[in-house]
Amino acid sequence: MKCYNHPENDAVATCADCQKGLCHECASIYQEPVCAPCNQKRINYEHQNIFKDFGIMLVLGIGLTYLWVSMFSERLSHGIDVMFVIVYFYIFFSIYNGWKFLNKITPEMFLFMSIIGWIIYF
């Protein structure tokens, strides 16, 4: 088998995604042996996930902050403080990524444990 990029060189590895042959030079570019087009696909996929996650976080942050402020705005004696809104936006903005992070650490526990279970757990 010959290299995908350098047909004059013998392949020493194959691309992890598309199984094309890679010579020593091409196989050692990235930590995992991947050809350049497959690496670009991986980068594009990661960018799409980042923008999707940011959009979800933004919608959650704005939506839940609006609901929270509208529910408790009449209880505040001096109106709505800007710092109050910023802090709650940050809290609600962080829920999605926090939940994703905790699911990476202990996925089985988060799938099956209810709210009461979390109260007992902590």
Tab-separated table of C-alpha atoms in Angstrom:
chain	number	residue	atom	x	y	z
A	1	MET	CA	0.000	0.000	0.000
A	2	LYS	CA	1.245	3.479	-0.870
A	3	CYS	CA	0.746	6.789	0.925
A	4	TYR	CA	-2.358	8.804	0.077
A	5	ASN	CA	-0.404	12.103	-0.160
A	6	HIS	CA	2.971	10.756	-1.310
A	7	PRO	CA	2.449	7.895	-3.815
A	8	GLU	CA	6.209	7.288	-3.995
A	9	ASN	CA	6.360	6.329	-0.261
A	10	ASP	CA	5.155	3.101	1.306
A	11	ALA	CA	2.353	3.355	3.854
A	12	VAL	CA	3.252	2.614	7.474
A	13	ALA	CA	-0.171	3.428	8.944
A	14	THR	CA	-3.761	3.912	7.873
A	15	CYS	CA	-6.083	6.811	8.545
A	16	ALA	CA	-8.231	6.087	11.592
A	17	ASP	CA	-11.344	7.420	9.824
A	18	CYS	CA	-11.133	6.509	6.121
A	19	GLN	CA	-8.440	3.774	6.128
A	20	LYS	CA	-6.248	5.488	3.484
A	21	GLY	CA	-2.556	4.652	3.587
A	22	LEU	CA	-0.194	7.119	5.298
A	23	CYS	CA	3.598	7.270	5.119
A	24	HIS	CA	5.727	7.979	8.198
A	25	GLU	CA	5.726	11.730	7.504
A	26	CYS	CA	1.921	11.938	7.135
A	27	ALA	CA	1.201	9.558	10.022
A	28	SER	CA	3.274	11.601	12.467
A	29	ILE	CA	1.606	14.984	11.809
A	30	TYR	CA	-1.181	14.416	14.360
A	31	GLN	CA	-1.231	12.388	17.540
A	32	GLU	CA	-3.557	9.843	15.951
A	33	PRO	CA	-2.787	8.798	12.361
A	34	VAL	CA	-5.364	10.736	10.335
A	35	CYS	CA	-5.197	12.159	6.826
A	36	ALA	CA	-5.614	15.910	6.309
A	37	PRO	CA	-9.196	15.776	4.885
A	38	CYS	CA	-10.395	13.610	7.777
A	39	ASN	CA	-8.700	15.905	10.280
A	40	GLN	CA	-10.481	18.876	8.691
A	41	LYS	CA	-13.790	17.007	9.014
A	42	ARG	CA	-13.049	16.447	12.700
A	43	ILE	CA	-12.257	20.135	13.195
A	44	ASN	CA	-15.470	21.193	11.420
A	45	TYR	CA	-17.485	18.758	13.548
A	46	GLU	CA	-15.965	20.179	16.745
A	47	HIS	CA	-16.686	23.761	15.612
A	48	GLN	CA	-20.316	22.840	14.926
A	49	ASN	CA	-20.614	21.292	18.387
A	50	ILE	CA	-19.082	24.347	20.040
A	51	PHE	CA	-21.486	26.731	18.285
A	52	LYS	CA	-24.465	24.448	19.023
A	53	ASP	CA	-23.529	24.221	22.708
A	54	PHE	CA	-22.995	27.975	22.917
A	55	GLY	CA	-26.409	28.573	21.336
A	56	ILE	CA	-28.091	26.249	23.825
A	57	MET	CA	-26.272	27.943	26.702
A	58	LEU	CA	-27.253	31.391	25.454
A	59	VAL	CA	-30.928	30.479	25.049
A	60	LEU	CA	-30.980	28.843	28.493
A	61	GLY	CA	-29.200	31.798	30.078
A	62	ILE	CA	-31.432	34.465	28.574
A	63	GLY	CA	-34.661	32.479	28.895
A	64	LEU	CA	-34.235	31.332	32.481
A	65	THR	CA	-32.899	34.717	33.597
A	66	TYR	CA	-35.936	36.408	32.057
A	67	LEU	CA	-38.290	33.962	33.793
A	68	TRP	CA	-36.481	34.312	37.116
A	69	VAL	CA	-36.420	38.106	37.017
A	70	SER	CA	-40.054	38.349	35.889
A	71	MET	CA	-41.158	36.043	38.725
A	72	PHE	CA	-39.322	37.941	41.454
A	73	SER	CA	-39.238	41.506	40.105
A	74	GLU	CA	-42.126	42.697	42.294
A	75	ARG	CA	-40.440	41.302	45.415
A	76	LEU	CA	-37.314	43.380	44.914
A	77	SER	CA	-37.556	46.617	46.857
A	78	HIS	CA	-35.257	48.757	44.674
A	79	GLY	CA	-36.084	47.315	41.292
A	80	ILE	CA	-33.909	44.941	39.374
A	81	ASP	CA	-30.234	45.341	40.118
A	82	VAL	CA	-27.929	44.838	37.132
A	83	MET	CA	-25.549	42.674	39.149
A	84	PHE	CA	-28.461	40.445	40.170
A	85	VAL	CA	-29.315	39.875	36.499
A	86	ILE	CA	-25.676	39.225	35.539
A	87	VAL	CA	-25.167	36.672	38.324
A	88	TYR	CA	-28.332	34.762	37.499
A	89	PHE	CA	-27.544	34.855	33.784
A	90	TYR	CA	-24.123	33.361	34.532
A	91	ILE	CA	-25.676	30.655	36.715
A	92	PHE	CA	-28.300	29.700	34.137
A	93	PHE	CA	-25.784	30.016	31.268
A	94	SER	CA	-23.514	27.478	33.000
A	95	ILE	CA	-26.136	24.789	33.655
A	96	TYR	CA	-25.795	23.035	30.291
A	97	ASN	CA	-21.994	22.731	30.254
A	98	GLY	CA	-21.928	21.836	33.928
A	99	TRP	CA	-24.374	19.020	33.314
A	100	LYS	CA	-22.351	17.796	30.307
A	101	PHE	CA	-19.156	17.841	32.380
A	102	LEU	CA	-20.724	15.913	35.250
A	103	ASN	CA	-22.114	13.334	32.830
A	104	LYS	CA	-18.598	12.756	31.464
A	105	ILE	CA	-17.284	12.049	34.962
A	106	THR	CA	-20.031	9.715	36.174
A	107	PRO	CA	-22.504	9.017	33.361
A	108	GLU	CA	-24.270	6.048	34.949
A	109	MET	CA	-24.877	7.861	38.214
A	110	PHE	CA	-26.424	10.922	36.571
A	111	LEU	CA	-28.677	8.885	34.311
A	112	PHE	CA	-30.319	6.916	37.090
A	113	MET	CA	-30.137	9.129	40.157
A	114	SER	CA	-33.141	11.348	40.816
A	115	ILE	CA	-33.183	14.738	42.521
A	116	ILE	CA	-33.887	13.057	45.869
A	117	GLY	CA	-30.932	10.778	45.215
A	118	TRP	CA	-28.686	13.798	44.720
A	119	ILE	CA	-29.884	15.333	47.974
A	120	ILE	CA	-29.021	12.088	49.770
A	121	TYR	CA	-25.738	11.742	47.850
A	122	PHE	CA	-24.508	15.165	48.909
